[in-house]
Short mmCIF file of C-alpha atoms and ligand atoms in Angstrom, two decimals:
data_model
loop_
_atom_site.label_atom_id
_atom_site.label_comp_id
_atom_site.label_asym_id
_atom_site.label_seq_id
_atom_site.Cartn_x
_atom_site.Cartn_y
_atom_site.Cartn_z
CA MET P 48 34.17 274.64 181.45
CA THR P 49 33.50 270.75 182.37
CA SER P 50 33.08 269.13 179.18
CA HIS P 51 30.61 266.55 179.14
CA PRO P 52 31.19 262.84 177.06
CA SER P 53 29.29 262.78 174.08
CA ARG P 54 26.79 260.00 173.48
CA ARG P 55 28.97 258.37 171.35
CA ASP P 56 32.15 258.25 173.91
CA PHE P 57 29.68 257.38 176.65
CA LEU P 58 28.86 254.07 174.38
CA LEU P 59 32.30 253.16 173.49
CA ALA P 60 33.29 253.53 177.02
CA GLY P 61 30.52 251.32 177.54
CA ALA P 62 31.62 249.05 175.21
CA ALA P 63 35.20 249.13 176.73
CA ALA P 64 33.90 247.95 179.81
CA LEU P 65 32.44 244.69 178.36
CA PRO P 66 33.66 241.67 178.94
CA LEU P 67 37.23 240.45 177.15
CA ALA P 68 37.14 237.65 174.64
CA GLY P 69 37.39 234.58 176.13
CA GLN P 70 35.93 235.58 179.63
CA PRO P 71 32.24 234.95 180.74
CA VAL P 72 29.92 237.57 179.67
CA ALA P 73 28.70 237.69 183.58
CA GLN P 74 28.78 236.16 187.23
CA GLY P 75 26.38 233.76 187.04
CA SER P 76 25.54 233.90 183.34
CA HIS P 77 24.51 230.32 181.37
CA PHE P 78 25.76 232.02 178.16
CA THR P 79 29.85 231.75 178.45
CA ALA P 80 30.30 232.57 174.75
CA PRO P 81 32.31 235.83 174.55
CA ALA P 82 30.41 239.04 173.35
CA VAL P 83 31.25 242.04 171.84
CA ILE P 84 28.35 244.55 171.62
CA ILE P 85 29.39 247.78 169.68
CA PRO P 86 27.44 250.41 170.17
CA PRO P 87 25.21 251.52 166.76
CA ASP P 88 26.32 255.21 166.19
CA SER P 89 27.62 254.55 162.41
CA PRO P 90 25.81 255.21 159.10
CA PRO P 91 24.57 252.42 157.16
CA THR P 92 26.74 250.49 155.13
CA VAL P 93 26.23 247.61 152.49
CA VAL P 94 28.48 245.28 151.03
CA ALA P 95 28.06 242.62 148.44
CA SER P 96 30.15 240.45 146.09
CA ALA P 97 31.56 242.24 143.15
CA ASN P 98 28.51 241.73 141.04
CA GLY P 99 26.44 243.21 143.66
CA ILE P 100 27.66 246.97 142.57
CA ARG P 101 24.24 247.74 141.31
CA GLY P 102 22.74 245.89 144.17
CA VAL P 103 24.41 248.09 147.05
CA ALA P 104 23.25 251.38 145.43
CA ARG P 105 19.64 250.12 145.83
CA ALA P 106 20.00 249.04 149.16
CA MET P 107 21.42 252.14 150.44
CA GLU P 108 18.84 254.13 148.41
CA LEU P 109 16.06 252.01 150.29
CA ILE P 110 17.85 251.87 153.65
CA THR P 111 18.09 255.60 153.81
CA GLN P 112 14.43 255.65 153.39
CA GLY P 113 13.68 253.93 156.15
CA VAL P 114 13.36 250.25 154.42
CA ASP P 115 14.26 247.42 157.01
CA THR P 116 17.98 246.02 155.98
CA LEU P 117 16.96 242.80 155.12
CA ASP P 118 13.99 244.00 153.02
CA ALA P 119 17.05 246.47 150.95
CA ILE P 120 19.54 243.38 150.64
CA VAL P 121 16.37 241.35 149.16
CA GLU P 122 16.02 243.82 146.57
CA ALA P 123 19.51 244.14 145.99
CA VAL P 124 20.04 240.56 145.15
CA LYS P 125 16.89 240.57 143.07
CA ILE P 126 18.91 242.89 140.48
CA GLN P 127 21.07 239.71 139.87
CA GLU P 128 18.62 237.12 140.13
CA LEU P 129 16.44 238.81 137.55
CA ASP P 130 19.37 239.38 135.17
CA PRO P 131 19.71 237.01 132.56
CA GLU P 132 23.03 237.92 131.86
CA ASP P 133 24.37 236.94 135.20
CA ASN P 134 24.80 233.32 134.90
CA SER P 135 25.65 232.31 138.66
CA VAL P 136 22.28 233.57 140.14
CA GLY P 137 18.27 233.08 139.48
CA TYR P 138 17.07 233.72 135.77
CA GLY P 139 19.79 232.71 133.53
CA GLY P 140 21.65 230.87 135.92
CA LEU P 141 23.97 227.83 134.33
CA PRO P 142 22.21 224.49 135.14
CA ASN P 143 22.65 221.24 136.96
CA ALA P 144 24.06 218.11 134.54
CA ASP P 145 20.44 217.51 133.37
CA GLY P 146 20.20 220.78 131.96
CA VAL P 147 17.89 222.09 134.76
CA VAL P 148 18.16 225.33 136.72
CA GLN P 149 17.97 224.61 140.62
CA LEU P 150 18.16 227.51 142.76
CA ASP P 151 19.51 227.99 146.53
CA ALA P 152 19.30 231.17 148.89
CA SER P 153 19.07 232.07 152.41
CA CYS P 154 18.94 234.93 154.76
CA MET P 155 18.67 236.04 158.38
CA HIS P 156 17.28 239.58 159.81
CA GLY P 157 19.61 240.40 163.11
CA PRO P 158 16.89 242.44 164.76
CA THR P 159 14.21 239.50 165.11
CA LYS P 160 16.77 236.56 165.05
CA ARG P 161 15.46 234.75 162.03
CA ALA P 162 16.59 232.77 159.30
CA GLY P 163 14.87 231.64 155.88
CA ALA P 164 16.01 229.50 153.21
CA VAL P 165 15.34 227.48 150.23
CA ALA P 166 17.44 224.72 148.46
CA ALA P 167 17.22 223.18 145.11
CA LEU P 168 14.47 225.33 144.40
CA GLU P 169 13.28 225.17 140.16
CA GLY P 170 11.29 227.30 138.22
CA ILE P 171 11.12 230.46 140.30
CA LYS P 172 13.77 233.22 139.66
CA THR P 173 13.94 235.20 142.64
CA PRO P 174 14.45 232.42 145.57
CA SER P 175 15.82 235.27 147.88
CA GLU P 176 12.51 236.39 148.11
CA VAL P 177 10.98 232.99 148.87
CA ALA P 178 13.72 232.49 151.64
CA LYS P 179 12.50 235.68 152.94
CA LEU P 180 9.07 234.19 153.13
CA VAL P 181 10.03 231.41 154.65
CA LEU P 182 11.53 233.64 157.49
CA ARG P 183 8.74 235.69 157.88
CA TYR P 184 6.11 233.39 157.50
CA THR P 185 6.69 229.81 158.95
CA LYS P 186 8.04 228.08 162.00
CA HIS P 187 10.95 226.44 159.66
CA ILE P 188 14.28 227.59 158.39
CA LEU P 189 14.93 225.20 155.22
CA LEU P 190 12.79 224.15 152.41
CA VAL P 191 13.87 222.26 149.59
CA GLY P 192 12.98 221.20 145.97
CA GLU P 193 9.25 220.35 145.28
CA GLY P 194 8.26 221.54 148.46
CA ALA P 195 9.74 225.31 148.34
CA GLN P 196 8.39 225.41 144.88
CA ARG P 197 4.92 224.75 146.58
CA PHE P 198 5.12 227.32 149.25
CA ALA P 199 6.05 230.11 146.72
CA LEU P 200 3.38 229.16 144.37
CA GLN P 201 1.10 229.47 147.26
CA PHE P 202 2.53 232.88 147.75
CA GLY P 203 1.62 233.90 144.40
CA PHE P 204 5.12 233.00 142.67
CA ARG P 205 4.75 231.54 139.05
CA ILE P 206 6.92 228.94 137.31
CA GLU P 207 8.57 230.26 134.67
CA ASN P 208 11.76 228.54 132.47
CA LEU P 209 14.57 229.74 133.94
CA LEU P 210 17.14 228.60 131.37
CA THR P 211 18.16 231.13 129.11
CA GLU P 212 19.42 230.14 125.35
CA GLU P 213 22.80 230.94 126.05
CA SER P 214 23.05 229.32 129.56
CA ARG P 215 21.19 226.07 127.49
CA GLN P 216 24.25 226.42 124.69
CA ALA P 217 26.84 226.59 127.67
CA TRP P 218 24.83 222.92 128.80
CA LEU P 219 25.07 221.39 125.52
CA ARG P 220 28.79 222.11 124.96
CA TRP P 221 29.80 220.83 128.47
CA ARG P 222 27.25 217.86 127.73
CA ALA P 223 29.22 217.11 124.08
CA ASN P 224 32.67 216.93 126.01
CA LEU P 225 31.71 215.32 128.94
CA ASN P 226 32.66 211.63 127.55
CA PRO P 227 34.79 211.03 124.36
CA ASP P 228 32.71 207.76 123.76
CA ASP P 229 29.39 208.89 124.25
CA ASN P 230 27.39 209.79 120.99
CA TYR P 231 27.91 213.44 121.34
CA LEU P 232 30.53 214.95 118.70
CA ASP P 233 32.97 217.10 120.84
CA VAL P 234 33.18 220.61 120.72
CA PRO P 235 36.56 222.12 119.98
CA SER P 236 38.14 223.37 122.58
CA GLY P 237 37.88 227.22 121.72
CA GLU P 238 34.11 227.10 121.10
CA ARG P 239 33.84 225.90 124.73
CA PHE P 240 31.83 227.89 127.21
CA PRO P 241 34.23 230.17 128.94
CA THR P 242 32.33 230.84 132.31
CA PRO P 243 33.51 229.56 135.26
CA PRO P 244 31.71 226.75 136.97
CA THR P 245 30.88 229.11 140.32
CA GLY P 246 29.24 232.30 140.70
CA THR P 247 26.80 233.75 143.65
CA ILE P 248 25.77 237.22 145.20
CA ASN P 249 26.44 237.63 148.73
CA CYS P 250 25.24 241.14 150.07
CA CYS P 251 24.66 242.22 154.27
CA ALA P 252 23.68 245.66 155.18
CA VAL P 253 23.81 247.37 158.71
CA ASN P 254 21.52 250.75 159.28
CA ALA P 255 22.27 253.77 161.21
CA ARG P 256 20.39 251.77 164.25
CA GLY P 257 22.66 248.78 164.23
CA GLU P 258 20.27 246.65 162.49
CA ILE P 259 22.14 244.29 160.41
CA SER P 260 20.72 241.63 157.72
CA SER P 261 22.60 239.17 155.42
CA VAL P 262 21.50 237.53 152.26
CA THR P 263 23.02 234.95 149.87
CA THR P 264 21.54 233.63 146.59
CA THR P 265 22.90 231.56 143.96
CA SER P 266 22.46 229.03 140.96
CA GLY P 267 25.28 226.86 142.60
CA LEU P 268 28.20 224.84 140.74
CA ALA P 269 27.41 224.73 137.34
CA TRP P 270 26.70 220.98 136.00
CA LYS P 271 26.51 219.79 139.52
CA ILE P 272 24.64 216.54 140.36
CA PRO P 273 21.20 216.95 140.42
CA GLY P 274 19.78 218.01 144.06
CA ARG P 275 23.42 218.78 145.13
CA VAL P 276 22.92 221.81 147.50
CA GLY P 277 25.93 224.14 147.93
CA ASP P 278 26.94 226.42 151.21
CA SER P 279 24.53 229.31 149.86
CA PRO P 280 21.14 227.81 151.58
CA ILE P 281 23.10 226.67 154.32
CA ILE P 282 22.78 229.26 157.61
CA GLY P 283 26.09 229.72 159.00
CA ALA P 284 27.70 228.77 155.83
CA GLY P 285 26.24 230.89 152.93
CA GLU P 286 25.70 233.87 155.49
CA TYR P 287 25.02 234.53 158.86
CA THR P 288 23.91 237.52 161.03
CA ASP P 289 24.24 238.35 164.72
CA ASN P 290 22.73 241.58 165.49
CA ASP P 291 25.37 242.02 168.07
CA VAL P 292 28.47 241.61 166.15
CA GLY P 293 27.62 241.83 162.74
CA ALA P 294 27.10 239.74 159.42
CA ALA P 295 29.02 237.77 156.71
CA GLY P 296 29.04 235.34 153.44
CA SER P 297 30.30 233.55 151.23
CA THR P 298 30.92 232.86 147.71
CA GLY P 299 33.09 229.97 145.80
CA LEU P 300 33.42 226.42 146.19
CA GLY P 301 30.53 225.66 148.80
CA GLU P 302 31.80 222.22 149.52
CA ALA P 303 35.19 223.89 150.73
CA ASN P 304 33.18 226.32 153.02
CA MET P 305 30.46 224.00 154.45
CA LYS P 306 32.63 222.11 156.63
CA VAL P 307 33.93 225.29 158.61
CA CYS P 308 30.57 227.16 158.60
CA GLY P 309 32.13 229.74 157.26
CA ALA P 310 30.19 232.76 157.55
CA PHE P 311 29.52 231.93 161.34
CA LEU P 312 33.21 231.49 161.97
CA THR P 313 33.55 235.15 160.36
CA VAL P 314 31.27 236.79 162.41
CA GLU P 315 32.79 234.70 165.53
CA GLY P 316 35.94 236.35 164.45
CA MET P 317 34.41 239.69 164.75
CA ARG P 318 32.99 239.21 168.36
CA ARG P 319 36.74 237.77 169.39
CA GLY P 320 37.72 241.52 168.00
CA LEU P 321 39.29 240.79 164.71
CA SER P 322 38.51 243.37 162.00
CA PRO P 323 36.24 241.82 159.60
CA THR P 324 39.12 241.45 156.73
CA ASP P 325 40.88 239.52 159.45
CA ALA P 326 38.02 237.38 160.28
CA CYS P 327 37.72 236.68 156.69
CA LEU P 328 41.42 235.71 156.44
CA GLU P 329 41.54 233.75 159.75
CA THR P 330 37.97 231.90 158.38
CA LEU P 331 39.95 231.07 154.89
CA ARG P 332 43.21 229.56 156.96
CA ARG P 333 40.89 227.38 158.28
CA VAL P 334 39.35 226.39 155.34
CA VAL P 335 42.72 225.40 153.57
CA ALA P 336 43.37 223.39 156.95
CA THR P 337 40.38 221.19 156.57
CA THR P 338 40.52 220.78 152.75
CA GLU P 339 40.85 217.02 151.67
CA GLN P 340 44.36 216.16 149.55
CA ARG P 341 42.84 216.00 146.59
CA ARG P 342 41.75 219.81 146.56
CA LEU P 343 45.19 220.76 147.08
CA ASP P 344 48.49 221.22 145.09
CA PRO P 345 52.01 219.59 145.37
CA ARG P 346 52.43 222.72 147.53
CA GLY P 347 49.41 222.49 149.52
CA ARG P 348 47.48 225.50 147.39
CA PRO P 349 43.79 224.80 147.16
CA ARG P 350 42.83 224.20 143.58
CA PHE P 351 39.53 226.25 144.03
CA ASP P 352 38.37 229.81 144.80
CA LEU P 353 36.21 231.09 148.48
CA THR P 354 35.80 234.41 149.32
CA PHE P 355 34.38 235.87 152.85
CA TYR P 356 32.69 238.95 152.75
CA ALA P 357 32.16 240.72 156.37
CA LEU P 358 30.60 243.70 157.91
CA ASN P 359 30.17 244.83 161.66
CA LYS P 360 28.05 246.47 163.48
CA ARG P 361 30.02 249.52 163.50
CA GLY P 362 29.90 249.84 159.75
CA GLN P 363 33.34 248.48 159.40
CA TYR P 364 33.79 245.91 156.60
CA GLY P 365 36.47 243.64 155.04
CA CYS P 366 36.78 240.70 152.22
CA ALA P 367 39.02 238.43 151.55
CA SER P 368 39.36 235.90 148.85
CA MET P 369 41.88 232.48 148.43
CA TYR P 370 43.26 233.69 145.19
CA ALA P 371 44.12 237.18 144.56
CA GLY P 372 42.47 236.78 140.89
CA TYR P 373 39.35 236.01 141.99
CA ARG P 374 36.23 238.45 140.56
CA ALA P 375 39.02 240.58 139.17
CA GLY P 376 40.08 241.07 143.05
CA HIS P 377 37.20 243.51 144.13
CA PHE P 378 33.97 243.33 146.15
CA ALA P 379 30.93 246.10 146.33
CA VAL P 380 30.62 248.60 148.90
CA HIS P 381 28.20 251.50 149.77
CA ASP P 382 28.95 253.36 152.93
CA GLY P 383 26.84 256.60 152.37
CA SER P 384 29.34 258.24 149.71
CA GLU P 385 28.93 256.22 146.52
CA ALA P 386 28.88 252.06 145.37
CA ARG P 387 31.93 251.48 144.63
CA LEU P 388 34.59 248.40 144.04
CA VAL P 389 36.87 247.99 146.70
CA GLY P 390 40.20 245.56 146.55
CA PHE P 391 39.88 242.62 148.73
CA ALA P 392 42.65 240.85 151.17
CA HIS P 393 43.65 237.36 149.48
CA LEU P 394 45.87 234.34 151.07
CA TYR P 395 47.34 233.14 147.74
CA GLU P 396 48.24 235.35 144.39
CA GLY P 397 46.81 234.91 141.06
CA GLU P 398 44.21 232.29 140.49
CA PRO P 399 43.88 228.87 141.87
CA PRO P 400 45.99 226.13 140.39
CA SER P 401 43.97 223.47 138.24
N1 LIG Y 686 28.64 229.06 146.64
C1 LIG Y 686 27.86 228.36 145.54
C2 LIG Y 686 27.77 226.85 145.58
O1 LIG Y 686 28.99 226.29 146.09
C3 LIG Y 686 28.61 228.91 144.20
C4 LIG Y 686 29.60 229.82 143.96
O2 LIG Y 686 29.63 230.96 144.93
O3 LIG Y 686 30.07 230.02 143.02
O4 LIG Y 686 26.61 226.73 145.44
#
C-alpha cells in the first residue's frame, strides 16, 4: 500500500525546504533577513510570567472558544491589573517618587501585524486595554501621559485612584527613609515594605491556526522618577510578535532590556532556529555584555534580574532568567492540559548581588 504523507509531514517538509538561517529568502527578494516560517499544526499555547498563572487559564479558555489571541491575553493580564494585591501592575501598583501610580503597557497582534502601547498613563486601571485600543483604532503606536489618558477617557474609561492603602503606606515608608537629613523620621528597617522594586506581567499566546499575540503591562519600577518609562511599553523590548516565527516578552529591570531590544532579539533568535529557551538565554548574555560597570559586581554578574519568555509558532515555549531565584524560578504555561508553573533556565544561581 502506498503511504501518503500526512498534511503535517507535507508542511514540515515544506518548512525544511525553506532557506537556512543567514541565506537570502529568495533570489531577487529585497528581504534578505533569514526567515523560518513554521507550519501551524499545534494546539494552542499560552505562556506568562509566574503572576499570570490565573491568566494563562483564562486565556486558554477564551482561545478554545475561538476568541482572538490578543483579546484573550489582554483578558488574562487584566486579572492582575485589577488585582489590588499585585503591586507590580495596574490598580495597586507601587507609585513613582511623587506617590503617583504611572502605568505602561504594550501589545502586538501577529495576524494583522499591528502594535499599540501607552506609557506613563495615570488613573486608568487597565493600560493593556488602552494599548489594544491604540492598536485597533489609531494610526499611531505609542501614546503617553496626559494624551494617553484623554484617549482612554474618549473610549469610556473612568479616572480612578490607583493607589491602594498598602501601596501608599509603602511609598510613605520609602520616602521617610530616603534622606537621613530630611524632616521625616526614619522607619526602622524591620518595618520597611519588603516588596522588591520590580514586577510586571507578560503574556504570549498562539492558537491552533498559528496566530500569535503578545502583551506586557506594568506599574514599572517602584519609586521611579516621575515620567520614567521602562521597557514594557516599548515594542521590541517589553514584548514582540512576528506571526511567522513567535512572540517574546520580558519582566525585570527595563533599563537593562531596552538597550538590546530584548523581545525582538529573542524572536530573531527563534527565527534563526534557536529553541525558545536558548533564544532567551542568548538575549540575557547580550544584556550582560551591554551592561554598564556600575550595574555589575566585581565578578561581572549583573546586580539586577531580568527574565525573557518566548513562544514559537509550533507552540514550543521557554523562559530564562538572569538569576535562578527570580519569582521562585518559575513561569506560567497552559498548553492544553492545565495551567501550571514550570521551572525556567537561568544564567546565574541564587539572587542578584547587591
Ligand atoms: N520591566 C519593568 C520596568 O522596567 C519592571 C518589571 O518588570 O519589574 O518598568
